Coordinates of N, CA and C and ligand atoms in Angstrom, one line a residue:
M1 N -26.6 45.3 -1.8 CA -25.7 46.4 -2.1 C -24.3 45.9 -2.4
A2 N -23.7 46.4 -3.5 CA -22.4 45.9 -3.8 C -21.4 46.4 -2.8
E3 N -20.3 45.6 -2.6 CA -19.4 46.0 -1.5 C -18.7 47.3 -1.8
R4 N -18.4 47.6 -3.1 CA -17.6 48.8 -3.4 C -18.4 50.1 -3.1
S5 N -19.7 49.9 -2.9 CA -20.5 51.1 -2.6 C -20.7 51.3 -1.1
L6 N -20.1 50.3 -0.4 CA -20.2 50.5 1.1 C -19.3 51.7 1.5
P7 N -19.7 52.4 2.5 CA -18.8 53.5 3.0 C -17.5 52.8 3.4
R8 N -16.4 53.5 3.2 CA -15.1 53.0 3.4 C -14.9 52.6 4.9
R9 N -15.5 53.3 5.8 CA -15.4 52.9 7.2 C -15.9 51.5 7.5
R10 N -17.0 51.2 6.8 CA -17.6 49.9 7.1 C -16.8 48.8 6.4
V11 N -16.2 49.0 5.3 CA -15.3 48.0 4.6 C -14.1 47.8 5.5
L12 N -13.5 48.8 6.0 CA -12.3 48.6 6.9 C -12.7 47.9 8.2
A13 N -13.9 48.2 8.7 CA -14.3 47.5 9.9 C -14.5 46.1 9.7
G14 N -15.0 45.7 8.5 CA -15.1 44.3 8.2 C -13.8 43.6 8.0
L15 N -12.8 44.3 7.5 CA -11.5 43.7 7.3 C -10.8 43.4 8.7
V16 N -11.1 44.2 9.6 CA -10.4 44.0 10.9 C -10.8 42.6 11.5
A17 N -12.0 42.2 11.2 CA -12.4 40.9 11.8 C -11.8 39.7 11.0
L18 N -11.2 39.9 9.9 CA -10.6 38.8 9.1 C -9.2 38.5 9.6
P19 N -8.8 37.3 9.5 CA -7.3 37.0 9.7 C -6.5 37.8 8.7
L20 N -5.3 38.1 9.0 CA -4.4 39.0 8.2 C -4.4 38.5 6.7
G21 N -4.2 37.2 6.5 CA -4.0 36.7 5.1 C -5.3 36.9 4.3
A22 N -6.5 36.7 4.9 CA -7.7 36.9 4.2 C -8.0 38.3 4.0
A23 N -7.6 39.2 4.9 CA -7.8 40.6 4.7 C -6.9 41.1 3.6
L24 N -5.7 40.7 3.5 CA -4.8 41.1 2.4 C -5.3 40.6 1.1
A25 N -5.9 39.3 1.1 CA -6.4 38.8 -0.2 C -7.6 39.6 -0.7
R26 N -8.4 40.2 0.2 CA -9.5 41.0 -0.2 C -9.0 42.3 -0.8
L27 N -7.9 42.8 -0.2 CA -7.4 44.1 -0.7 C -6.7 44.0 -2.0
A28 N -6.1 42.8 -2.3 CA -5.3 42.6 -3.5 C -6.2 42.6 -4.7
P29 N -5.8 43.3 -5.8 CA -6.6 43.2 -7.0 C -6.6 41.8 -7.5
A30 N -7.7 41.4 -8.1 CA -7.9 40.0 -8.6 C -6.8 39.6 -9.6
R31 N -6.3 40.6 -10.4 CA -5.3 40.2 -11.4 C -4.0 39.8 -10.8
A32 N -3.8 40.1 -9.5 CA -2.6 39.7 -8.8 C -2.6 38.2 -8.5
L33 N -3.8 37.6 -8.5 CA -3.8 36.1 -8.1 C -3.4 35.3 -9.3
P34 N -2.7 34.1 -9.0 CA -2.3 33.3 -10.1 C -3.5 32.8 -10.9
R35 N -3.4 32.7 -12.2 CA -4.5 32.3 -13.0 C -4.8 30.8 -12.8
T36 N -3.8 30.0 -12.7 CA -4.1 28.6 -12.4 C -3.2 28.1 -11.2
L37 N -3.8 27.2 -10.5 CA -3.1 26.7 -9.3 C -2.1 25.6 -9.8
A38 N -1.1 25.3 -9.0 CA -0.2 24.2 -9.4 C -1.1 22.9 -9.4
P39 N -0.9 22.0 -10.4 CA -1.7 20.8 -10.4 C -1.4 20.0 -9.2
T40 N -2.5 19.4 -8.7 CA -2.4 18.5 -7.6 C -2.1 17.1 -8.2
P41 N -1.1 16.4 -7.8 CA -0.8 15.1 -8.3 C -2.0 14.1 -8.1
A42 N -2.2 13.3 -9.2 CA -3.4 12.4 -9.1 C -3.0 11.2 -8.2
C43 N -1.8 11.1 -7.9 CA -1.4 10.0 -7.0 C -0.1 10.4 -6.3
D44 N 0.3 9.6 -5.3 CA 1.6 9.7 -4.8 C 2.6 9.2 -5.8
D45 N 3.5 10.0 -6.4 CA 4.2 9.5 -7.5 C 5.6 8.9 -7.1
D46 N 5.8 8.5 -5.9 CA 6.9 7.8 -5.5 C 6.7 6.3 -5.8
P47 N 7.6 5.6 -6.5 CA 7.4 4.2 -6.8 C 7.1 3.4 -5.6
T48 N 6.3 2.4 -5.7 CA 6.0 1.6 -4.6 C 7.2 0.8 -4.2
P49 N 7.6 0.8 -2.9 CA 8.8 0.1 -2.4 C 8.8 -1.4 -2.7
K50 N 10.0 -1.9 -3.0 CA 10.1 -3.3 -3.2 C 10.3 -4.0 -1.8
Q51 N 9.9 -5.2 -1.7 CA 10.0 -6.0 -0.5 C 10.5 -7.4 -0.9
T52 N 10.9 -8.1 0.1 CA 11.4 -9.5 -0.1 C 10.2 -10.4 -0.5
E53 N 10.5 -11.3 -1.4 CA 9.5 -12.3 -1.8 C 9.1 -13.3 -0.7
G54 N 10.0 -13.5 0.2 CA 9.7 -14.5 1.2 C 9.8 -15.9 0.7
P55 N 9.6 -16.9 1.5 CA 9.8 -18.3 1.1 C 8.6 -19.0 0.4
Y56 N 7.5 -18.3 0.3 CA 6.3 -19.1 -0.1 C 5.7 -18.8 -1.4
W57 N 6.4 -18.1 -2.3 CA 5.9 -17.8 -3.7 C 6.0 -19.1 -4.5
T58 N 4.9 -19.4 -5.3 CA 4.9 -20.5 -6.2 C 4.7 -20.0 -7.6
A59 N 5.6 -20.4 -8.5 CA 5.5 -19.9 -9.9 C 4.2 -20.5 -10.6
E60 N 3.9 -19.9 -11.7 CA 2.8 -20.3 -12.6 C 1.4 -20.5 -11.8
S61 N 1.1 -19.5 -11.1 CA -0.2 -19.5 -10.4 C -1.3 -19.4 -11.5
P62 N -2.5 -19.9 -11.2 CA -3.6 -19.8 -12.2 C -4.1 -18.3 -12.3
Q63 N -4.8 -18.0 -13.4 CA -5.4 -16.7 -13.5 C -6.7 -16.8 -12.7
K64 N -6.7 -15.9 -11.7 CA -7.8 -16.0 -10.7 C -7.9 -14.7 -9.9
N65 N -9.0 -14.1 -9.8 CA -9.1 -12.9 -9.0 C -10.2 -13.0 -7.9
D66 N -10.7 -14.2 -7.7 CA -11.5 -14.5 -6.6 C -11.0 -15.8 -5.9
F67 N -10.5 -15.5 -4.7 CA -9.9 -16.7 -3.9 C -10.9 -17.3 -3.0
T68 N -12.1 -16.8 -2.9 CA -13.1 -17.3 -2.0 C -13.6 -18.7 -2.3
G69 N -13.4 -19.1 -3.6 CA -13.8 -20.4 -4.0 C -12.8 -21.5 -3.6
D70 N -11.7 -21.0 -3.0 CA -10.6 -22.0 -2.7 C -10.9 -22.7 -1.4
G71 N -11.9 -22.3 -0.6 CA -12.3 -22.9 0.6 C -11.4 -22.7 1.8
A72 N -10.6 -21.6 1.7 CA -9.6 -21.3 2.8 C -10.4 -20.6 3.9
P73 N -10.0 -20.9 5.1 CA -10.7 -20.1 6.2 C -10.2 -18.7 6.3
G74 N -11.1 -17.8 6.8 CA -10.8 -16.4 6.9 C -12.0 -15.6 6.6
E75 N -11.9 -14.3 7.1 CA -12.9 -13.3 6.9 C -12.9 -12.8 5.5
R76 N -14.0 -12.8 4.8 CA -14.0 -12.4 3.4 C -13.7 -10.9 3.3
M77 N -12.9 -10.5 2.3 CA -12.6 -9.1 2.1 C -12.3 -8.9 0.6
T78 N -12.3 -7.6 0.2 CA -12.0 -7.3 -1.2 C -10.9 -6.3 -1.2
L79 N -9.9 -6.5 -2.1 CA -8.8 -5.5 -2.3 C -8.9 -5.0 -3.7
T80 N -9.0 -3.7 -3.8 CA -9.1 -3.1 -5.1 C -8.1 -2.0 -5.3
G81 N -7.9 -1.5 -6.5 CA -7.0 -0.4 -6.7 C -6.6 -0.3 -8.1
T82 N -5.5 0.4 -8.3 CA -5.0 0.7 -9.7 C -3.5 0.6 -9.7
V83 N -3.0 0.3 -10.9 CA -1.6 0.3 -11.2 C -1.3 1.5 -12.0
V84 N -0.4 2.4 -11.6 CA -0.1 3.6 -12.4 C 1.4 3.7 -12.5
D85 N 1.8 4.6 -13.5 CA 3.2 4.8 -13.7 C 3.6 6.0 -12.8
T86 N 4.9 6.4 -12.9 CA 5.4 7.5 -12.0 C 4.8 8.9 -12.4
A87 N 4.1 8.9 -13.5 CA 3.4 10.2 -13.9 C 1.9 10.0 -13.5
C88 N 1.6 9.0 -12.8 CA 0.2 8.8 -12.3 C -0.7 8.3 -13.4
R89 N -0.2 7.9 -14.5 CA -1.1 7.4 -15.6 C -1.4 5.9 -15.4
P90 N -2.7 5.6 -15.5 CA -3.1 4.2 -15.3 C -2.4 3.2 -16.3
I91 N -2.0 2.1 -15.9 CA -1.4 1.1 -16.8 C -2.4 -0.1 -17.0
A92 N -2.8 -0.2 -18.2 CA -3.7 -1.3 -18.6 C -2.8 -2.6 -18.9
G93 N -3.4 -3.7 -18.6 CA -2.7 -5.0 -18.9 C -1.5 -5.3 -18.0
A94 N -1.4 -4.6 -16.8 CA -0.4 -4.9 -15.9 C -0.7 -6.2 -15.2
L95 N 0.3 -7.1 -15.0 CA 0.1 -8.4 -14.3 C 0.2 -8.1 -12.8
L96 N -0.7 -8.7 -12.0 CA -0.6 -8.8 -10.6 C -0.7 -10.2 -10.2
D97 N 0.3 -10.7 -9.4 CA 0.3 -12.1 -9.0 C 0.2 -12.0 -7.4
F98 N -0.9 -12.4 -6.9 CA -1.1 -12.3 -5.4 C -0.9 -13.7 -4.8
W99 N -0.3 -13.7 -3.6 CA -0.3 -14.9 -2.8 C -0.3 -14.5 -1.3
Q100 N -0.9 -15.4 -0.5 CA -1.2 -15.0 0.9 C -1.4 -16.3 1.7
C101 N -1.4 -16.1 3.1 CA -1.8 -17.2 3.9 C -3.3 -17.0 4.2
D102 N -3.9 -18.1 4.8 CA -5.3 -18.0 5.1 C -5.5 -17.3 6.5
G103 N -6.7 -17.3 6.9 CA -7.0 -16.6 8.2 C -6.4 -17.2 9.4
N104 N -5.8 -18.4 9.3 CA -5.1 -19.0 10.4 C -3.6 -18.9 10.2
G105 N -3.2 -18.1 9.2 CA -1.7 -17.9 9.0 C -1.0 -19.1 8.3
V106 N -1.8 -19.9 7.5 CA -1.2 -21.0 6.9 C -1.2 -20.8 5.3
Y107 N -0.1 -21.1 4.7 CA 0.1 -21.0 3.2 C -0.2 -22.4 2.6
D108 N -0.8 -22.4 1.5 CA -0.9 -23.7 0.7 C 0.3 -23.8 -0.2
N109 N 1.3 -24.6 0.3 CA 2.5 -24.7 -0.5 C 2.5 -25.9 -1.4
E110 N 1.4 -26.6 -1.4 CA 1.2 -27.8 -2.3 C 0.4 -27.4 -3.5
G111 N -0.6 -26.6 -3.4 CA -1.4 -26.2 -4.5 C -1.5 -24.7 -4.7
F112 N -2.6 -24.3 -5.1 CA -2.8 -22.8 -5.4 C -3.9 -22.2 -4.7
K113 N -4.2 -22.7 -3.5 CA -5.2 -21.9 -2.7 C -4.6 -20.6 -2.3
L114 N -5.4 -19.5 -2.5 CA -5.0 -18.2 -2.2 C -3.8 -17.7 -3.0
R115 N -3.8 -18.2 -4.2 CA -2.7 -17.8 -5.1 C -3.4 -17.6 -6.5
G116 N -3.0 -16.5 -7.1 CA -3.6 -16.3 -8.5 C -3.1 -15.0 -9.1
H117 N -3.1 -15.0 -10.4 CA -2.7 -13.7 -11.1 C -3.9 -13.2 -11.9
Q118 N -3.8 -11.9 -12.2 CA -4.8 -11.2 -12.9 C -4.1 -10.0 -13.7
Y119 N -4.9 -9.4 -14.5 CA -4.4 -8.2 -15.3 C -5.3 -7.0 -15.1
T120 N -4.7 -5.9 -15.0 CA -5.5 -4.6 -14.9 C -6.3 -4.4 -16.1
D121 N -7.5 -3.8 -15.9 CA -8.3 -3.5 -17.1 C -7.9 -2.2 -17.8
A122 N -8.7 -1.7 -18.7 CA -8.3 -0.6 -19.5 C -8.0 0.7 -18.7
N123 N -8.6 0.7 -17.5 CA -8.4 1.9 -16.6 C -7.3 1.6 -15.6
G124 N -6.5 0.5 -15.7 CA -5.5 0.2 -14.8 C -5.9 -0.3 -13.5
A125 N -7.2 -0.8 -13.4 CA -7.8 -1.2 -12.2 C -7.7 -2.7 -12.0
Y126 N -7.6 -3.1 -10.7 CA -7.6 -4.5 -10.4 C -8.6 -4.8 -9.2
R127 N -8.9 -6.0 -9.0 CA -9.9 -6.3 -7.9 C -9.6 -7.8 -7.5
L128 N -9.3 -7.9 -6.2 CA -9.1 -9.3 -5.7 C -10.2 -9.5 -4.6
T129 N -10.9 -10.6 -4.7 CA -11.8 -11.0 -3.7 C -11.2 -12.2 -3.0
T130 N -11.1 -12.1 -1.6 CA -10.3 -13.1 -0.9 C -10.7 -13.1 0.5
V131 N -9.8 -13.7 1.4 CA -10.0 -13.7 2.8 C -8.9 -12.9 3.4
K132 N -9.2 -12.4 4.6 CA -8.2 -11.6 5.3 C -7.0 -12.5 5.8
P133 N -5.8 -12.2 5.4 CA -4.7 -13.1 5.9 C -4.5 -13.0 7.4
G134 N -4.1 -14.1 8.0 CA -3.9 -14.2 9.4 C -2.5 -13.8 9.7
L135 N -2.1 -14.1 11.0 CA -0.7 -13.8 11.4 C 0.0 -15.2 11.5
Y136 N 1.3 -15.2 11.3 CA 2.1 -16.4 11.6 C 3.4 -15.9 12.3
P137 N 4.1 -16.8 12.9 CA 5.2 -16.3 13.8 C 6.2 -15.4 13.1
G138 N 6.4 -14.2 13.7 CA 7.4 -13.3 13.1 C 6.8 -12.3 12.2
R139 N 5.6 -12.5 11.7 CA 5.0 -11.6 10.7 C 3.6 -11.0 11.1
T140 N 3.5 -9.8 10.7 CA 2.2 -9.1 10.9 C 1.3 -9.5 9.7
R141 N 0.1 -9.1 9.7 CA -0.9 -9.4 8.6 C -0.4 -8.8 7.3
H142 N -0.4 -9.5 6.2 CA 0.1 -9.0 5.0 C -0.3 -9.8 3.8
F143 N -0.3 -9.1 2.6 CA -0.5 -9.8 1.3 C 0.9 -9.7 0.6
H144 N 1.2 -10.7 -0.2 CA 2.3 -10.7 -1.1 C 1.8 -10.4 -2.5
V145 N 2.6 -9.7 -3.3 CA 2.2 -9.5 -4.7 C 3.4 -9.2 -5.6
K146 N 3.4 -9.6 -6.8 CA 4.3 -9.2 -7.8 C 3.5 -8.5 -8.9
V147 N 4.0 -7.3 -9.2 CA 3.4 -6.4 -10.2 C 4.3 -6.2 -11.4
R148 N 3.8 -6.4 -12.6 CA 4.7 -6.2 -13.8 C 3.9 -5.5 -14.9
P149 N 4.3 -4.3 -15.2 CA 3.6 -3.6 -16.3 C 4.0 -4.3 -17.6
P150 N 3.2 -4.1 -18.7 CA 3.6 -4.8 -19.9 C 5.0 -4.4 -20.4
G151 N 5.8 -5.3 -20.6 CA 7.2 -5.0 -21.0 C 8.1 -4.5 -20.0
G152 N 7.6 -4.4 -18.7 CA 8.4 -3.8 -17.7 C 9.0 -4.8 -16.7
E153 N 9.6 -4.3 -15.7 CA 10.2 -5.1 -14.7 C 9.2 -5.5 -13.6
V154 N 9.5 -6.6 -12.9 CA 8.6 -7.1 -11.9 C 8.9 -6.4 -10.6
L155 N 7.9 -5.9 -10.0 CA 8.0 -5.3 -8.6 C 7.4 -6.3 -7.7
T156 N 8.3 -6.8 -6.8 CA 7.8 -7.7 -5.7 C 7.7 -7.0 -4.4
T157 N 6.5 -7.0 -3.8 CA 6.3 -6.3 -2.6 C 5.3 -6.9 -1.7
Q158 N 4.9 -6.3 -0.6 CA 3.9 -6.8 0.3 C 3.0 -5.6 0.7
L159 N 1.8 -5.9 1.1 CA 0.8 -4.9 1.6 C 0.4 -5.1 3.0
Y160 N 0.2 -4.1 3.7 CA -0.1 -4.2 5.2 C -1.4 -3.5 5.6
F161 N -1.9 -3.9 6.7 CA -3.1 -3.3 7.2 C -2.8 -2.2 8.2
P162 N -3.4 -1.1 8.1 CA -3.2 0.0 9.1 C -3.8 -0.3 10.4
G163 N -3.1 0.1 11.5 CA -3.6 -0.1 12.8 C -3.4 -1.5 13.4
E164 N -2.7 -2.3 12.7 CA -2.5 -3.7 13.1 C -1.5 -3.7 14.2
P165 N -1.8 -4.3 15.4 CA -0.9 -4.2 16.5 C 0.5 -4.8 16.2
A166 N 0.5 -5.8 15.4 CA 1.8 -6.5 15.1 C 2.7 -5.8 14.1
N167 N 2.2 -4.7 13.5 CA 3.1 -4.1 12.5 C 4.4 -3.6 13.1
Q168 N 4.4 -3.0 14.2 CA 5.6 -2.4 14.7 C 6.7 -3.4 15.1
A169 N 6.2 -4.6 15.4 CA 7.2 -5.7 15.8 C 7.7 -6.5 14.6
D170 N 7.2 -6.2 13.4 CA 7.6 -6.9 12.2 C 8.7 -6.1 11.5
G171 N 9.9 -6.6 11.4 CA 11.0 -5.8 10.8 C 10.8 -5.6 9.3
I172 N 9.9 -6.3 8.6 CA 9.8 -6.1 7.2 C 8.7 -5.1 6.9
Y173 N 7.8 -4.9 7.8 CA 6.7 -3.9 7.7 C 7.2 -2.5 7.3
R174 N 6.5 -1.9 6.4 CA 6.8 -0.4 6.1 C 5.5 0.3 6.0
P175 N 5.4 1.5 6.6 CA 4.1 2.2 6.6 C 3.7 2.6 5.2
E176 N 4.7 2.9 4.3 CA 4.3 3.3 2.9 C 3.5 2.2 2.2
L177 N 3.5 1.0 2.7 CA 2.9 -0.1 2.0 C 1.5 -0.5 2.7
E178 N 1.1 0.4 3.6 CA -0.2 0.2 4.2 C -1.3 0.4 3.2
M179 N -2.3 -0.4 3.1 CA -3.5 -0.2 2.3 C -4.4 0.8 3.1
T180 N -5.4 1.3 2.3 CA -6.4 2.2 2.9 C -7.6 1.3 3.1
I181 N -8.2 1.3 4.3 CA -9.4 0.5 4.6 C -10.6 1.3 4.3
V182 N -11.5 0.7 3.5 CA -12.7 1.4 3.2 C -13.9 0.6 3.8
D183 N -15.0 0.7 3.3 CA -16.2 0.1 3.9 C -16.1 -1.3 4.2
N184 N -16.6 -1.8 5.3 CA -16.7 -3.2 5.6 C -15.4 -3.9 5.7
G185 N -14.3 -3.2 6.0 CA -13.0 -3.9 6.1 C -12.3 -4.2 4.7
D186 N -13.0 -3.8 3.6 CA -12.3 -3.9 2.3 C -11.2 -2.9 2.3
A187 N -10.3 -3.1 1.3 CA -9.0 -2.3 1.3 C -8.8 -1.9 -0.1
T188 N -8.0 -0.8 -0.2 CA -7.6 -0.3 -1.5 C -6.1 0.1 -1.5
F189 N -5.4 -0.1 -2.6 CA -4.0 0.3 -2.7 C -3.7 0.7 -4.2
T190 N -2.9 1.7 -4.4 CA -2.4 2.1 -5.7 C -1.0 1.8 -5.8
F191 N -0.7 0.9 -6.8 CA 0.7 0.6 -7.1 C 1.3 1.6 -8.1
V192 N 2.5 2.2 -7.7 CA 3.2 3.1 -8.6 C 4.5 2.4 -9.1
V193 N 4.5 2.2 -10.4 CA 5.7 1.4 -11.0 C 6.4 2.2 -12.0
D194 N 7.7 1.9 -12.2 CA 8.4 2.5 -13.3 C 8.0 1.7 -14.6
K195 N 7.7 2.4 -15.6 CA 7.3 1.7 -16.8 C 8.3 1.8 -17.9
Ligands
LIG201 FE1 4.1 -14.0 4.0

């Protein structure tokens, strides 16, 4: 039976059980509702914050998106994500240069273990297979990265692990730079850069 053919008494009785907002929405004619909702942003469109490079970056890293062949100790994990502009549009061909310490908190400052650069694909996506960085004195667990869109400026920053006990004691840590942990301890992060 269609609702409009219900006796008015029953319709009103049904409305009493609804929260006020829902009851009003039922009474309002359909044409009073907005035709389209405001678009939901595809990403958080605040640019990714810059952070210090620190003392351990080495120029001219090899092109490499799998660090597990470097033989560095640590628990294997994958970091994936996308580089987008401030309008949330994916950026193809963006450079990402990652460097990190091994699972024991040690950097390779002589060679290029756990150091490498790669470029985003046509969808703005990147993928790094690596080991989980350890802790070293004064620092919580983190990745370092430089991101540069084609023809754009370099964004130097760091990424952090959520729920890490040492985060709060690290003066460089920022919650906006936390990755999202997905299955099996793998992580994801979207970089938002000015293009
Ligand atoms: Fe570091």
